Tab-separated table of C-alpha atoms and ligand atoms in Angstrom:
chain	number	residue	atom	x	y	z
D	279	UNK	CA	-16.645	60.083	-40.731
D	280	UNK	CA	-14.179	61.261	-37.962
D	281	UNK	CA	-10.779	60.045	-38.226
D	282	UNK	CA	-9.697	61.806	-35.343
D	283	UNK	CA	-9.897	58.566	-33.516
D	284	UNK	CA	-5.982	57.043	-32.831
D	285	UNK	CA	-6.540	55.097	-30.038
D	286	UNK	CA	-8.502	52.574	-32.609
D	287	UNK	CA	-6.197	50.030	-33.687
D	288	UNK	CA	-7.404	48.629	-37.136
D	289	UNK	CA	-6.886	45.028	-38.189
D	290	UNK	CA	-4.246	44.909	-40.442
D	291	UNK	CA	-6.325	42.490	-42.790
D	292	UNK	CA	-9.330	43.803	-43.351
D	293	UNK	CA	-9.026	47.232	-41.902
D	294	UNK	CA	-12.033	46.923	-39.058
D	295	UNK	CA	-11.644	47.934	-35.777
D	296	UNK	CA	-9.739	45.419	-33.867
D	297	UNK	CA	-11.272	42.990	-31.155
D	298	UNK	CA	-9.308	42.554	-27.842
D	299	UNK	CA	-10.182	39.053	-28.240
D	300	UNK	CA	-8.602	38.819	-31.395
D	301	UNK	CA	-5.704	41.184	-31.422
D	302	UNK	CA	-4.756	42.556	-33.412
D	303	UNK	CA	-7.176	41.479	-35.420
D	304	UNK	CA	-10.376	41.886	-35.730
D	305	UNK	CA	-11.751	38.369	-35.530
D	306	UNK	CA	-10.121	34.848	-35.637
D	307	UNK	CA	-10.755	34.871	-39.341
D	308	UNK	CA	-8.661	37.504	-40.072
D	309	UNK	CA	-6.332	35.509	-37.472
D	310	UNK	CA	-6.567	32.730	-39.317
D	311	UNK	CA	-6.165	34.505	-42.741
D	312	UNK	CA	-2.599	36.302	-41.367
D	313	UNK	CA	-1.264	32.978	-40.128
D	314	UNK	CA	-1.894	31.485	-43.529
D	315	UNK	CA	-0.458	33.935	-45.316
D	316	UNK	CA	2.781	33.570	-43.087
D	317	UNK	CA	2.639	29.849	-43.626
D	318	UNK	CA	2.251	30.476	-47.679
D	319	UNK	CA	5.479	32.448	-47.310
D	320	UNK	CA	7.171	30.068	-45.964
D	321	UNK	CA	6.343	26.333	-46.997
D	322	UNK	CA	5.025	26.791	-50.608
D	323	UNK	CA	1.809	24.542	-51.092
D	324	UNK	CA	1.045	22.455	-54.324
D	325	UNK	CA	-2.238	22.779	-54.938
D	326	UNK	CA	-5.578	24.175	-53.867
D	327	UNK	CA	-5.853	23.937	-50.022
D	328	UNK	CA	-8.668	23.503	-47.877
D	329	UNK	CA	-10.877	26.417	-48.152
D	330	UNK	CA	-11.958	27.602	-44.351
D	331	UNK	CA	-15.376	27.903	-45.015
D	332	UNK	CA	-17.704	30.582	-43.675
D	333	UNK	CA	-17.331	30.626	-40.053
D	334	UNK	CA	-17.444	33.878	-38.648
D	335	UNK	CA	-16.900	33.076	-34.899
D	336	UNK	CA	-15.184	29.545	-34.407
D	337	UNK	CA	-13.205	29.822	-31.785
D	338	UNK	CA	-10.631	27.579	-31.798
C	213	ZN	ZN1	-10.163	41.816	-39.875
């Protein structure tokens, strides 16, 4: 394990390396996941929400 690596950014959600694509996240699930949790913050939902599911890569 070297952790002499800076220039890595790490996704602030899950901790894996980030994709370009995605920054600065790693994938648009962890995307996703930040914007929800910004949107939870801020409008406070009754109730179980739709659950996303299990797609990996969806873009959008
Ligand atoms: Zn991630």
């Amino acid at each position: 394990m070297t952790t002499s690596t800076p220039l890595v950014r790490r996704c602030p959600i899950c901790g894996k390396p980030r994709v370009e694509q995605h920054a600065p996240f790693c994938s648009s699930r962890c995307r996703d996941r930040d914007l929800m949790r910004w949107l939870d913050e801020g409008y406070a939902i009754p109730g179980p929400s739709t659950l996303g599911g299990e797609d990996d890569d969806r873009e959008n």
